[in-house]
Coordinates of C-alpha atoms in Angstrom, one line a residue:
M281 CA 8.4 40.1 -7.7
N282 CA 11.6 41.0 -6.3
K283 CA 12.7 40.1 -3.0
V284 CA 13.9 43.0 -0.5
F285 CA 17.0 42.5 1.1
P286 CA 18.9 45.0 3.2
Q287 CA 22.3 45.8 2.0
G288 CA 24.7 43.1 3.0
E289 CA 28.3 42.0 2.3
N290 CA 30.1 43.3 -0.7
D291 CA 27.6 46.0 -1.1
Y292 CA 25.1 43.9 -2.9
T293 CA 21.5 45.4 -2.3
A294 CA 17.7 44.3 -2.8
A295 CA 17.0 42.8 -6.2
G296 CA 20.6 42.4 -7.0
P297 CA 22.8 39.4 -7.3
K298 CA 23.6 37.4 -4.3
A299 CA 27.1 36.1 -3.7
H300 CA 28.5 33.7 -1.0
P301 CA 31.7 32.8 0.0
G302 CA 32.7 29.0 0.2
G303 CA 32.4 28.3 -3.8
E304 CA 31.1 29.4 -7.2
G305 CA 27.7 30.2 -6.9
D306 CA 27.0 28.7 -3.4
V307 CA 23.3 29.2 -2.6
P308 CA 21.8 28.5 1.0
Q309 CA 21.2 24.8 1.3
S310 CA 17.5 25.2 2.6
L311 CA 16.7 26.9 -0.9
P312 CA 14.9 24.3 -3.3
R313 CA 17.0 24.7 -6.7
F314 CA 14.0 25.4 -8.6
L315 CA 13.8 28.9 -6.7
V316 CA 17.3 29.9 -7.7
A317 CA 18.8 31.1 -11.0
H318 CA 22.4 31.6 -11.7
C319 CA 23.9 34.5 -13.3
G320 CA 26.4 34.9 -16.2
D321 CA 28.8 35.3 -13.2
P322 CA 29.0 31.9 -12.0
A323 CA 29.6 33.3 -8.3
S324 CA 26.0 35.2 -8.4
W325 CA 22.8 34.3 -8.4
I326 CA 19.1 35.3 -8.0
Y327 CA 15.7 34.1 -7.4
S328 CA 14.2 32.3 -10.4
D329 CA 11.2 35.0 -10.3
Q330 CA 13.6 37.7 -11.3
K331 CA 14.5 36.0 -14.3
C332 CA 12.6 37.8 -17.6
D333 CA 11.2 40.4 -15.2
T334 CA 12.8 43.4 -17.7
T335 CA 15.1 44.2 -14.7
N336 CA 18.9 43.9 -14.7
N337 CA 19.2 41.8 -11.6
C338 CA 22.4 40.2 -12.4
G339 CA 24.2 43.3 -13.1
D340 CA 25.3 42.0 -16.4
C341 CA 22.0 41.3 -18.2
S342 CA 22.6 37.6 -18.1
D343 CA 19.0 37.1 -16.3
E344 CA 17.6 38.7 -19.4
L345 CA 19.4 38.1 -22.5
S346 CA 20.6 34.8 -24.1
P347 CA 22.8 32.7 -24.1
V348 CA 22.3 32.6 -20.4
T349 CA 18.4 33.4 -20.3
V350 CA 15.7 32.9 -23.1
C351 CA 13.2 35.3 -22.3
P352 CA 10.1 36.2 -24.4
P353 CA 10.1 39.5 -26.4
C354 CA 9.1 43.0 -25.0
G355 CA 5.4 42.9 -23.8
P356 CA 2.9 45.5 -25.0
G357 CA 3.8 48.2 -22.5
W358 CA 7.5 47.8 -23.6
W359 CA 9.6 49.1 -26.3
H360 CA 12.7 46.7 -27.8
C361 CA 16.1 48.7 -28.0
P362 CA 19.4 48.6 -26.5
S363 CA 18.9 50.5 -23.3
T364 CA 21.4 53.0 -22.3
F365 CA 19.9 52.6 -18.5
F366 CA 21.5 50.0 -16.1
K367 CA 18.1 49.0 -14.8
Y368 CA 16.9 47.7 -18.2
C369 CA 18.7 45.6 -20.8
D370 CA 16.8 44.7 -23.9
C371 CA 13.4 46.6 -23.5
I372 CA 12.4 50.1 -21.5
P373 CA 8.9 50.8 -20.6
R374 CA 6.9 52.6 -23.0
R375 CA 6.1 55.6 -20.5
L376 CA 9.9 56.4 -21.2
C377 CA 9.3 56.9 -25.0
R378 CA 9.0 60.4 -26.3
D379 CA 9.9 62.0 -23.0
H380 CA 12.8 63.9 -24.4
I381 CA 15.5 62.0 -22.6
Q382 CA 17.4 59.5 -24.3
H383 CA 16.8 56.1 -23.1
C384 CA 17.9 53.8 -25.9
S385 CA 21.4 54.1 -27.4
D386 CA 19.7 54.2 -31.0
R387 CA 17.5 57.1 -29.6
S388 CA 14.7 55.1 -31.1
D389 CA 12.8 55.8 -27.8
E390 CA 12.5 59.4 -29.0
Y391 CA 11.9 59.0 -32.7
A392 CA 10.4 55.5 -33.7
C393 CA 8.6 54.4 -30.2
P394 CA 4.5 55.1 -30.7
G395 CA 4.8 56.2 -26.8
P396 CA 2.5 55.2 -23.8

């Protein structure tokens, strides 16, 4: 579940990385460490429930792809491909397959994906 935050400093918005002044990856001291996951950029962080949720929350896909994160393979409602959309990293929802719009850089969503 993504948390919703109003737009704040540096134009970071809801479900995006949080960066705080004062040092690399500073997080509010009131948050337990298990609630925080660091992004590929050491100055950015997300809530740990945003890792492996198929959405590019860090902005560089480090919350979805190794070596920073090890996520399970795409689930049954997803298609594995190199995505052309910033929102997705390694899997796209199958509902986007065969809709006559390219969502995968290799076009497999239009030719190989079995669809929803």
